[in-house]
mmCIF file of C-alpha atoms in Angstrom:
data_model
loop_
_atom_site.group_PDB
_atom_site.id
_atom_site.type_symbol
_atom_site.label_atom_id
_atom_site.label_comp_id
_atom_site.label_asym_id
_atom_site.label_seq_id
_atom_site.Cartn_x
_atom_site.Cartn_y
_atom_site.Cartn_z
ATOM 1 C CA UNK A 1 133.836 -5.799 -70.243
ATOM 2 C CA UNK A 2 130.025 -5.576 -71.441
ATOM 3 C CA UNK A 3 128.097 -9.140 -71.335
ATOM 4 C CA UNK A 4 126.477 -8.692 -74.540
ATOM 5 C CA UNK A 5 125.253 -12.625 -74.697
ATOM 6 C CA UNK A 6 121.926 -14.127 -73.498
ATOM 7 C CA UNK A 7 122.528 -17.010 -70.779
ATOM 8 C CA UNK A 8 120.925 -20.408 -72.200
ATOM 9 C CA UNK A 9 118.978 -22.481 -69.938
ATOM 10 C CA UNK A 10 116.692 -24.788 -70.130
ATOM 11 C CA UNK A 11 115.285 -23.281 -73.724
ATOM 12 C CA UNK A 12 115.461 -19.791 -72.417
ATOM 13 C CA UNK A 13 117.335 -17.022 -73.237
ATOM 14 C CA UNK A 14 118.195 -14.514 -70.419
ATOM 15 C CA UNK A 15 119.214 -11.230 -71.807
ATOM 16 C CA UNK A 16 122.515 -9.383 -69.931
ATOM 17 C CA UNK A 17 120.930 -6.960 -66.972
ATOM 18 C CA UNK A 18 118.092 -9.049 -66.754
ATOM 19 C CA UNK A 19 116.614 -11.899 -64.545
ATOM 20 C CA UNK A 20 114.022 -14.585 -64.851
ATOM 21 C CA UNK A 21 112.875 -18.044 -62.932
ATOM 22 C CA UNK A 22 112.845 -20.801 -65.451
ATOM 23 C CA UNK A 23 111.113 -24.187 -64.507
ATOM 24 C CA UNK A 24 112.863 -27.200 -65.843
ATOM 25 C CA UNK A 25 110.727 -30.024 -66.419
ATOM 26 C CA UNK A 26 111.827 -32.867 -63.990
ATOM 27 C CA UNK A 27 108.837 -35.124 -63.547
ATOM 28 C CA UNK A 28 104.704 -35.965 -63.518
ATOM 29 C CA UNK A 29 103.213 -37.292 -60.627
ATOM 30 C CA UNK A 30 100.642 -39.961 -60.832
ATOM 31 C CA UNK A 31 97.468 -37.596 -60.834
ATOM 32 C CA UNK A 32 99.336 -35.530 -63.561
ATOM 33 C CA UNK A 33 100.975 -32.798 -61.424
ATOM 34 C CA UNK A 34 103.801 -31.873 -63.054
ATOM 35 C CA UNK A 35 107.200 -31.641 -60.771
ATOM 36 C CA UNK A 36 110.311 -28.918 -62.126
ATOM 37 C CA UNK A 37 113.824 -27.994 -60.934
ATOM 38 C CA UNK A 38 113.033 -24.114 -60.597
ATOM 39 C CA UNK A 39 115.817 -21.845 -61.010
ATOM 40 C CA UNK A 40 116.444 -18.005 -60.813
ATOM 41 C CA UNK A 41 118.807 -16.835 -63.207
ATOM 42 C CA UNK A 42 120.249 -13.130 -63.003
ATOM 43 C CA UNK A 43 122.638 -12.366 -66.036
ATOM 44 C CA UNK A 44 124.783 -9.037 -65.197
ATOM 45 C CA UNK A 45 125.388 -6.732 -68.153
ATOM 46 C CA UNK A 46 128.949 -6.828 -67.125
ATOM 47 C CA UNK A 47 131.021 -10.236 -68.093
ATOM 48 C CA UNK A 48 131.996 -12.791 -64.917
ATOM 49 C CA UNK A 49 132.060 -16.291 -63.537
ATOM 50 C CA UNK A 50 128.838 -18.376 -63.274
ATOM 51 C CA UNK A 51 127.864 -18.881 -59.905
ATOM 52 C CA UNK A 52 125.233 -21.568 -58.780
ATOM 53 C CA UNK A 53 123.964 -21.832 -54.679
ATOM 54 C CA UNK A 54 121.860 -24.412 -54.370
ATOM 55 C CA UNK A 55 119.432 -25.569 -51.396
ATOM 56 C CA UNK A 56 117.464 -28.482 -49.923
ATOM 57 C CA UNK A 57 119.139 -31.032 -52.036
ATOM 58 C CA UNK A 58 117.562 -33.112 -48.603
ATOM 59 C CA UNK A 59 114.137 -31.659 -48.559
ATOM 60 C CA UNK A 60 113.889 -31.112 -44.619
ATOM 61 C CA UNK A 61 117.061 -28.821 -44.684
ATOM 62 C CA UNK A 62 114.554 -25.707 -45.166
ATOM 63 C CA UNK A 63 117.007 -22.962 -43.538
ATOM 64 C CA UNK A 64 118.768 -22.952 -47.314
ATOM 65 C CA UNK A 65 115.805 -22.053 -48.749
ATOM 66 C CA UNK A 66 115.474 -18.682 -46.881
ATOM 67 C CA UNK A 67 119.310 -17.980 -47.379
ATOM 68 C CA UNK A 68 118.267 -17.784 -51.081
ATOM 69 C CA UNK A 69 115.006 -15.728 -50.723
ATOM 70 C CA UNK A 70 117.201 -13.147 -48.743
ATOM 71 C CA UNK A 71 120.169 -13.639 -51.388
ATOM 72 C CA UNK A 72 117.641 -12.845 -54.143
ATOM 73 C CA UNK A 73 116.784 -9.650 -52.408
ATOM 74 C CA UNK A 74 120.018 -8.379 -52.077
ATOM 75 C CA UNK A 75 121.138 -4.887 -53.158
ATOM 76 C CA UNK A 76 124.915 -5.795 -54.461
ATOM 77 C CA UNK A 77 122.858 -8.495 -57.214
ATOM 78 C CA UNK A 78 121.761 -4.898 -59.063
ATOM 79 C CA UNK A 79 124.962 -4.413 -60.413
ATOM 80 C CA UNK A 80 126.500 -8.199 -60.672
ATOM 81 C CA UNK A 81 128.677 -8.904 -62.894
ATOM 82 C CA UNK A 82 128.876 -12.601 -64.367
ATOM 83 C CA UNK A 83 126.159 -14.937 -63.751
ATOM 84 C CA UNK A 84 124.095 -16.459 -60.508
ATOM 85 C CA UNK A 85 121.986 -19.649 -60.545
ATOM 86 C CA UNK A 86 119.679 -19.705 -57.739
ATOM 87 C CA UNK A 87 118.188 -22.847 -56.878
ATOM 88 C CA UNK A 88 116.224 -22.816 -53.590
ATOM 89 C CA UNK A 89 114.788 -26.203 -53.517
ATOM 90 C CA UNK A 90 116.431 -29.225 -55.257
ATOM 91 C CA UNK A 91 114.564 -32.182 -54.011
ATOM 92 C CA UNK A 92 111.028 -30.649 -54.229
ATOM 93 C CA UNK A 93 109.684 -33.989 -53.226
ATOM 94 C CA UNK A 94 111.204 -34.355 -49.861
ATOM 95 C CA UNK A 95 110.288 -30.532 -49.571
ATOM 96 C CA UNK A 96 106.315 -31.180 -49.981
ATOM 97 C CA UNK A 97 107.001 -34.025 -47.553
ATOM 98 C CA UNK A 98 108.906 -32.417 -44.941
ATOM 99 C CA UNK A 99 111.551 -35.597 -45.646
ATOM 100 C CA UNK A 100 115.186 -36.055 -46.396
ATOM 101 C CA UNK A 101 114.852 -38.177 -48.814
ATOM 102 C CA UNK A 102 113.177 -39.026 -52.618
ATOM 103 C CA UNK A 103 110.083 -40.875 -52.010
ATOM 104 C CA UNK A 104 111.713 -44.213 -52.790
ATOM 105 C CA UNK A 105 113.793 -43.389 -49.915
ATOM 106 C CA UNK A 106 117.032 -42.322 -51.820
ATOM 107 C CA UNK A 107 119.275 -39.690 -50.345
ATOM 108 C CA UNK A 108 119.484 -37.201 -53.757
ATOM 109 C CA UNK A 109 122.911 -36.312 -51.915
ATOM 110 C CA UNK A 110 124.373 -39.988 -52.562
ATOM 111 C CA UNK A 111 123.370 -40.461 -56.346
ATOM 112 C CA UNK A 112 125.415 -37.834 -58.226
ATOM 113 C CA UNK A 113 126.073 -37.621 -60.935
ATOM 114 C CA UNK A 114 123.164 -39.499 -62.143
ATOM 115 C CA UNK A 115 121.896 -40.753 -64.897
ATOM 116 C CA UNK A 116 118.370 -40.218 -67.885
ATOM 117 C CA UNK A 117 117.336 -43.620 -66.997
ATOM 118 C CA UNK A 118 117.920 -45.145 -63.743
ATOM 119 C CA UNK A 119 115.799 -44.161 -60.327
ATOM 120 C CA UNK A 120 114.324 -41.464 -59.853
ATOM 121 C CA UNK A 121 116.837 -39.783 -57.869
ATOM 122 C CA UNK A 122 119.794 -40.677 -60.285
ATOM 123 C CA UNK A 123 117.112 -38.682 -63.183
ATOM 124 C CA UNK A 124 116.954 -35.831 -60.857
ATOM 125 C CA UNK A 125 120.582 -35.426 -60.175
ATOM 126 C CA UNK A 126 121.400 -36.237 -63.709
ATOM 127 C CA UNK A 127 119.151 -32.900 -64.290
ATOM 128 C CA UNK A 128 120.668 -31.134 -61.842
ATOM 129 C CA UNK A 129 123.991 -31.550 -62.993
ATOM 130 C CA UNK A 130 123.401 -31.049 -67.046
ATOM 131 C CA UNK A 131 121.303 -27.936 -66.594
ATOM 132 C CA UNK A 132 122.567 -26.223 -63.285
ATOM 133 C CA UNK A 133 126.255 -27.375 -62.143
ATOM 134 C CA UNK A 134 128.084 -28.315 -65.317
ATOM 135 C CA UNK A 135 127.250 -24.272 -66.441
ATOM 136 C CA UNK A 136 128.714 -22.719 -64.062
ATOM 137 C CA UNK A 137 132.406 -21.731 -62.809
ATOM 138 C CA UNK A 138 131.661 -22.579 -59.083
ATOM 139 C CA UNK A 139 128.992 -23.594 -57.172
ATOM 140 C CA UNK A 140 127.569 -22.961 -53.144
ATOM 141 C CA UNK A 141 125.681 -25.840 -51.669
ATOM 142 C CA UNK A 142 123.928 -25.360 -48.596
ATOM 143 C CA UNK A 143 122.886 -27.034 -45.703
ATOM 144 C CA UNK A 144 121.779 -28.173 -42.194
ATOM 145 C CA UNK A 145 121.479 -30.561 -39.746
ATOM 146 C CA UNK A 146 118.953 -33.114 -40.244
ATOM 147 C CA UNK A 147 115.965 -32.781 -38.138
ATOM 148 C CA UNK A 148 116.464 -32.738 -33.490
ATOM 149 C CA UNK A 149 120.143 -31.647 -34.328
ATOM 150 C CA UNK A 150 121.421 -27.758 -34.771
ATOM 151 C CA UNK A 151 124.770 -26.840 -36.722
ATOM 152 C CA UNK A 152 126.858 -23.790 -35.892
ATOM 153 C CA UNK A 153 127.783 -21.858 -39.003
ATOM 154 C CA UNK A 154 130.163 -23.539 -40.591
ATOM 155 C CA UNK A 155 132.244 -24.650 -44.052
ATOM 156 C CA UNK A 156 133.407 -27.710 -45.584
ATOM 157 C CA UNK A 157 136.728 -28.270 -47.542
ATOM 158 C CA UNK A 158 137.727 -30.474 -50.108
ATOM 159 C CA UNK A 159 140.623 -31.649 -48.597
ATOM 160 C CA UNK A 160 143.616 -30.753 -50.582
ATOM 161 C CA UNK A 161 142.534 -28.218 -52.954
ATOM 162 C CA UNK A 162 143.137 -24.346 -52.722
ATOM 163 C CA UNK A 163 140.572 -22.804 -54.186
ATOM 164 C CA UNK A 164 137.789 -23.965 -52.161
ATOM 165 C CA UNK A 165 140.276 -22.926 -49.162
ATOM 166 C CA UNK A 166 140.366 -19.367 -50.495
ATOM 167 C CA UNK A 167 136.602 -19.555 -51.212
ATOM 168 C CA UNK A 168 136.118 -20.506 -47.617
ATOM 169 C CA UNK A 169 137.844 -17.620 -46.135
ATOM 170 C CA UNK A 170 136.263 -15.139 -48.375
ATOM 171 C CA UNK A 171 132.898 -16.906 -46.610
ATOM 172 C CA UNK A 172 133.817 -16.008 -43.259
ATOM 173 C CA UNK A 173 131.835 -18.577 -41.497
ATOM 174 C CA UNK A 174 132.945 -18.777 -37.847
ATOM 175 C CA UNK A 175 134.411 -22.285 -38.454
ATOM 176 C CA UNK A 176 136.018 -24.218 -41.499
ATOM 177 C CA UNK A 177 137.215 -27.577 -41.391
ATOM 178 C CA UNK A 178 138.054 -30.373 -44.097
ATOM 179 C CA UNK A 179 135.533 -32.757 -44.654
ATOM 180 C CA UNK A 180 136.615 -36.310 -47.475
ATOM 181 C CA UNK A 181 134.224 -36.324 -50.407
ATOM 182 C CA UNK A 182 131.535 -38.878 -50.183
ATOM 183 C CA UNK A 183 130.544 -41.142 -53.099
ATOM 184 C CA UNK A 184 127.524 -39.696 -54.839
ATOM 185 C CA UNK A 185 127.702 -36.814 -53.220
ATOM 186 C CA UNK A 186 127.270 -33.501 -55.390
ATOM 187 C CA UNK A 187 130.241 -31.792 -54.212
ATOM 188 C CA UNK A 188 132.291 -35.393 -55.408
ATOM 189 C CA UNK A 189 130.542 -35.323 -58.605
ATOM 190 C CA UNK A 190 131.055 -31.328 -59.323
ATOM 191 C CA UNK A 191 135.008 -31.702 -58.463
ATOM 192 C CA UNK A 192 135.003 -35.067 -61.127
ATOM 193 C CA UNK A 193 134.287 -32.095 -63.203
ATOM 194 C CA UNK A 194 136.143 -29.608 -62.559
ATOM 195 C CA UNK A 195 133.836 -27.647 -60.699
ATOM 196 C CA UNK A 196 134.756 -26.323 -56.944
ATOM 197 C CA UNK A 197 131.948 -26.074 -54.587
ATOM 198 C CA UNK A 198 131.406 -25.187 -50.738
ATOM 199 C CA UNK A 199 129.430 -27.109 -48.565
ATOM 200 C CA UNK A 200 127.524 -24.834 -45.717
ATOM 201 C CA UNK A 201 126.048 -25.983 -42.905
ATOM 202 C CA UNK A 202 123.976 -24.272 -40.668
ATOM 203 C CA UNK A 203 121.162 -24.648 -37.987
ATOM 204 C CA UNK A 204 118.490 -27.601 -37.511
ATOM 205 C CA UNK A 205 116.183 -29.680 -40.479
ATOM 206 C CA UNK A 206 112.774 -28.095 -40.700
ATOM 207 C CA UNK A 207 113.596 -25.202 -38.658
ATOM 208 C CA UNK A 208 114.920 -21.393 -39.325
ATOM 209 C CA UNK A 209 117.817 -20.210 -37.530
ATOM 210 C CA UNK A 210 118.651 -16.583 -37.926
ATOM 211 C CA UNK A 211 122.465 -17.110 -36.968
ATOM 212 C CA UNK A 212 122.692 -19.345 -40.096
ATOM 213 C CA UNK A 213 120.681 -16.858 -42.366
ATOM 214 C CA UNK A 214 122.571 -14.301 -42.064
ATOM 215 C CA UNK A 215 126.041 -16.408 -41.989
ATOM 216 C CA UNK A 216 124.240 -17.852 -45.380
ATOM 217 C CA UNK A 217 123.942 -14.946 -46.702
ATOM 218 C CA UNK A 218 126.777 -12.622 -45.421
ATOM 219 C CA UNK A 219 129.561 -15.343 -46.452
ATOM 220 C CA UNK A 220 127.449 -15.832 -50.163
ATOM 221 C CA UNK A 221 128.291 -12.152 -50.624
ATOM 222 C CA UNK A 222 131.408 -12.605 -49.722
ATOM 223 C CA UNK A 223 132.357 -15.206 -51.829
ATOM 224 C CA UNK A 224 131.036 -13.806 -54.623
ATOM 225 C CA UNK A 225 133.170 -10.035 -54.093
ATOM 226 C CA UNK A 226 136.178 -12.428 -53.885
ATOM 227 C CA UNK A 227 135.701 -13.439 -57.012
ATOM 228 C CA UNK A 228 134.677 -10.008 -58.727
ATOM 229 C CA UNK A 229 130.929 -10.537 -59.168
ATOM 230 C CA UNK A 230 130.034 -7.609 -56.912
ATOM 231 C CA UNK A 231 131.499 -4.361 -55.249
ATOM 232 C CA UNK A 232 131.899 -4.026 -51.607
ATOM 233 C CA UNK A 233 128.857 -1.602 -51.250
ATOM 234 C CA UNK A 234 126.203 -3.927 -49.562
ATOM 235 C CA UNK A 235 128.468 -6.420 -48.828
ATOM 236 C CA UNK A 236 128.385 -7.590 -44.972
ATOM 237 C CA UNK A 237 132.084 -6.949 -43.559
ATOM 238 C CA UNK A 238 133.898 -9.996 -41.982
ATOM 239 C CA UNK A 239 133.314 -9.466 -37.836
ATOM 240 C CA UNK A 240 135.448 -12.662 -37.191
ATOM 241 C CA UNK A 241 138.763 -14.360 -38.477
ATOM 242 C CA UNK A 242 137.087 -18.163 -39.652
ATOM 243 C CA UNK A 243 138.937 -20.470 -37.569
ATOM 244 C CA UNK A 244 140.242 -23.308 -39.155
ATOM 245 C CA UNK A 245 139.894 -26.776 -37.133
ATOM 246 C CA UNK A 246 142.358 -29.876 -38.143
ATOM 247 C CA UNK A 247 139.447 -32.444 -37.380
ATOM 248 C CA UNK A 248 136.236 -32.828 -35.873
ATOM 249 C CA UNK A 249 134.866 -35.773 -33.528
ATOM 250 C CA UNK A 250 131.287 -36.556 -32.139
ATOM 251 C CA UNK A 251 130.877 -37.600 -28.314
ATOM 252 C CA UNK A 252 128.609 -40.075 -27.656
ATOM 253 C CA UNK A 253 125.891 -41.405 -25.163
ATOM 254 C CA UNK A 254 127.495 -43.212 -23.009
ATOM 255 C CA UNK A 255 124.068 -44.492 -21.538
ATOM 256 C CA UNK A 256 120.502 -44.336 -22.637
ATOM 257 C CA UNK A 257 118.262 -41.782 -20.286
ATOM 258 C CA UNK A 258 117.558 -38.270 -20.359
ATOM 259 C CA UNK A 259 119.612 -35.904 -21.388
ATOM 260 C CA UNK A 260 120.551 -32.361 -19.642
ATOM 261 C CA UNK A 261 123.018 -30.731 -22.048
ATOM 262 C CA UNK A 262 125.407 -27.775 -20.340
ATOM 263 C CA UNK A 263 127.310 -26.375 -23.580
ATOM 264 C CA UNK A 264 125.538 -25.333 -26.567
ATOM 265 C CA UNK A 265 126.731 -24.790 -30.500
ATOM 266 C CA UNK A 266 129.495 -22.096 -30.716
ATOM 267 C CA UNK A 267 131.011 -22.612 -26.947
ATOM 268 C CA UNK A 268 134.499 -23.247 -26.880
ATOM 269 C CA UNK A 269 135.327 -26.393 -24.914
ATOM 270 C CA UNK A 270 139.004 -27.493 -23.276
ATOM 271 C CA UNK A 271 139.797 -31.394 -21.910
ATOM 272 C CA UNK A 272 138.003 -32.422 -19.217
ATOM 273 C CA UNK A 273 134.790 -30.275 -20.096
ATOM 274 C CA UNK A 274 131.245 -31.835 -19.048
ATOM 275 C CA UNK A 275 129.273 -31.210 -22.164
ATOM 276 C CA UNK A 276 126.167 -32.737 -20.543
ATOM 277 C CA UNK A 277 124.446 -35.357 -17.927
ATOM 278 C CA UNK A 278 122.225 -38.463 -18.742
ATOM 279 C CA UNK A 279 120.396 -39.754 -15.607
ATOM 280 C CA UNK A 280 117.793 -42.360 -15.576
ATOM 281 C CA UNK A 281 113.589 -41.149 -15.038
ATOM 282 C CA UNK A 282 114.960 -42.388 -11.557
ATOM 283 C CA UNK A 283 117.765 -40.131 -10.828
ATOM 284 C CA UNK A 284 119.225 -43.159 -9.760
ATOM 285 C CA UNK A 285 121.588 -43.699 -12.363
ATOM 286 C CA UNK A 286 124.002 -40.240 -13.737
ATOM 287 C CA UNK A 287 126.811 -40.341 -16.543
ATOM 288 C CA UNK A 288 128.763 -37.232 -17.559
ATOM 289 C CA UNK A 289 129.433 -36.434 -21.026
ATOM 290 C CA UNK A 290 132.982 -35.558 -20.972
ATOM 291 C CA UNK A 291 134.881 -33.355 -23.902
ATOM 292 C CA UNK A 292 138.317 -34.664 -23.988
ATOM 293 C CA UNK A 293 140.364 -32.002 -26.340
ATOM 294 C CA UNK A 294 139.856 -28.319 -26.794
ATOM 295 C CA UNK A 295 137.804 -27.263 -29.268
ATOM 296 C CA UNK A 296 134.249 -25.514 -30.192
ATOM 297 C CA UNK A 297 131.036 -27.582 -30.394
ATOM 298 C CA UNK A 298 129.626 -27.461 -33.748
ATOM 299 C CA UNK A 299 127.102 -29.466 -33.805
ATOM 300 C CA UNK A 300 124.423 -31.342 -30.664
ATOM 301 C CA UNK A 301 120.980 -33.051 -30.523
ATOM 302 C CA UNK A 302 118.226 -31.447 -29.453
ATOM 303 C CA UNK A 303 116.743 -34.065 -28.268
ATOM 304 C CA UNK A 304 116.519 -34.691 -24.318
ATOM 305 C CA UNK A 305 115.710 -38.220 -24.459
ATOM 306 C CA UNK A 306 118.720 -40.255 -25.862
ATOM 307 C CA UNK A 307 119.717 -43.981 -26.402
ATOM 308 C CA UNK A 308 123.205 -45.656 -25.775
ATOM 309 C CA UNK A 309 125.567 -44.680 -28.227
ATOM 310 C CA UNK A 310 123.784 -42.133 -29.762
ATOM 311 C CA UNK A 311 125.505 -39.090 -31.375
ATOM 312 C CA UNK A 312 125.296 -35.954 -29.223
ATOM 313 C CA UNK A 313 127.786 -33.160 -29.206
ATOM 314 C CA UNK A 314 130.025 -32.601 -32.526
ATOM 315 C CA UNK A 315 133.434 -30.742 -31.185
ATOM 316 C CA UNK A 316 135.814 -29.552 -33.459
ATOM 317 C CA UNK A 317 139.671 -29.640 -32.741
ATOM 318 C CA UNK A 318 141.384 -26.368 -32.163
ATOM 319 C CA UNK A 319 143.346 -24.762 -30.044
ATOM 320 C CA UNK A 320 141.620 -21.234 -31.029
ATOM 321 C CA UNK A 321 137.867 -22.781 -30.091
ATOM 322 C CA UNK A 322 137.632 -19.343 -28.297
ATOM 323 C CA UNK A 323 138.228 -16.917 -31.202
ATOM 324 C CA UNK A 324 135.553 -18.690 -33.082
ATOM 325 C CA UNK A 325 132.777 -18.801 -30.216
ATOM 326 C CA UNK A 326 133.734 -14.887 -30.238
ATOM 327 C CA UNK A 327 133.311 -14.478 -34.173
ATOM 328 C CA UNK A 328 129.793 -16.573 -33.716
ATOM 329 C CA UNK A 329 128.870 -14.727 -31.276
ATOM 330 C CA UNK A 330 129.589 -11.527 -33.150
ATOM 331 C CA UNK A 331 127.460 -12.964 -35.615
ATOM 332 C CA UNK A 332 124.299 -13.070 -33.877
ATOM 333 C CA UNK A 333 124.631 -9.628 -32.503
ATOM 334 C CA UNK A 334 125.391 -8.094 -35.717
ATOM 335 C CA UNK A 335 122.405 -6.011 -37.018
ATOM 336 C CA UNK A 336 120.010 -7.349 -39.459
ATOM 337 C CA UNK A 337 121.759 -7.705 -42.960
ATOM 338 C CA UNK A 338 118.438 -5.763 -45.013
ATOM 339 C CA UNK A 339 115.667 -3.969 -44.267
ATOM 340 C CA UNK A 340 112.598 -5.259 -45.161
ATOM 341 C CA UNK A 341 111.766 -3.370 -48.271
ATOM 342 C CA UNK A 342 115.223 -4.928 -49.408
ATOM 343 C CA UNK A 343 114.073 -8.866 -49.104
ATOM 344 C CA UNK A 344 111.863 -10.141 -51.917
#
């Protein structure tokens, strides 16, 4: 069916087969810079759901903001059919900065749904949500570990709701598990209304990691031919069944020293594992990090100087942990999802 209606945003009317970047007004900063919540809008001629995929809702969590710019350039967008909000930086404050956070210190990702008149990251959200997630069908939220961490690929569920299971398969990331809704959050916010988002995470805060661009981008694709807003011409085939873990678990320090790690993200780990070694400057004093289920390691510090207690290989449970370190590493040898000329 023909889209024969302009999409409304902001003020702005974007014709069907047509695309613009709108600039909402969010903000003025004290020497009169003013701050917006930029969006790319591209209306198909042909009628469909309203996508949104948003990125760096925490500012340092750059590796969404190049999933977009390759999204953008995509050859299956020239013939989409519905609607796709693009927003590749959310919290352009902690962007600038290179921070997580607002300047107050907020986390933007704890304040949903917001509100006109309270801090300045409840205004934001409460912007956010009006003009981005309350017009669309379904939304794509991405992310990555926060900064001297690395992610695998991965998605997270709502727990309990079958859509966003189906969504996540259609992604094809090598890993999916459940993961509760947090107060504030955007994704707890967006179900209060109806609105069914997946969480990605992928790669390290303030870094690019090609493995999680092109899992970004492949499984965005993906989703979006699931749900009939583009053929299958252009659209990166699954190389992979996602792997579904019941639960995941971080292992811990169990001394402070330095750190020699011996398993990285995507290796598939059984009991009794040694994920890694802390020894003193010394070498006089050694712990082992052991794993104690089977699983795949989605998520470790980077860091080689650790305290006691600290956080520093995520496992998740499941007894296929080697079918998914195959399907990542499938991943990363895949060829590269454009050419150049393709990429905006």
């Amino acid at each position: 069916m023909p889209n024969t209606r302009p999409f409304q945003i902001a003020g702005h009317d974007i014709p069907p087969g047509t695309r613009q970047t709108v600039d909402i007004p969010v903000s003025t900063l004290s020497d009169h810079t003013p701050v917006t919540l930029s969006a790319h809008v591209i209306h198909g001629r042909a009628a469909g759901p309203v996508m949104f995929v948003s990125a760096a809702i925490h500012g340092d969590e750059v590796i969404g903001v190049e999933i977009v710019r390759r999204l953008l350039g995509a050859a299956p967008l020239h013939s989409l059919a519905g609607t796709l909000l693009a927003v590749p930086i959310v919290n352009t404050y902690g962007f600038l900065a290179n921070s997580r956070y607002l300047p107050d210190r907020r986390d933007l990702n704890r304040c949903f749904p917001g509100g006109p008149t309270g801090s300045m990251a409840s205004r934001l959200a409460d912007i956010f949500m009006r003009e981005i997630v309350l017009r669309a069908h379904v939304g794509i939220d991405l992310h990555s570990a926060a900064i001297h961490r690395t992610n695998l690929p991965q998605i997270r569920l709502t727990p309990g709701n079958p859509r966003i299971a189906a969504l996540g398969r259609a992604f094809g990331a090598p890993v999916m598990l459940n993961s509760r809704l947090r107060e504030g959050s955007l994704r707890m916010a967006a179900e209060e209304a109806g609105i069914d988002v997946l969480l990605f995470e992928g790669g390290e805060g303030l870094r690019f990691d090609e493995l999680a661009a092109r899992s970004g981008v492949s499984g965005i694709l993906r989703v979006m031919q699931a749900l009939g807003m583009v053929g299958q011409n252009g659209v990166p085939r699954m190389r992979g069944a996602t792997v579904m873990c019941s639960g995941s678990r971080w292992f811990r320090a169990p001394v402070g020293g330095l750190l020699r790690s011996y398993r990285a993200t995507g290796d598939a780990v059984a009991e009794g594992t040694v994920l890694g070694a802390i020894s003193d400057p010394f070498g006089e004093v050694e712990a082992e990090v052991i794993c104690d289920e089977a699983g795949i390691v989605i998520g470790r510090t980077n860091m080689p100087v650790v305290y006691e207690g600290e956080a520093l290989f995520h496992v998740a449970s499941t007894l296929r942990a080697a079918a998914a370190a195959d399907g990542a590493a499938e991943q990363m040898d895949a060829a590269p999802l454009f050419d150049e000329d393709e990429i905006l």
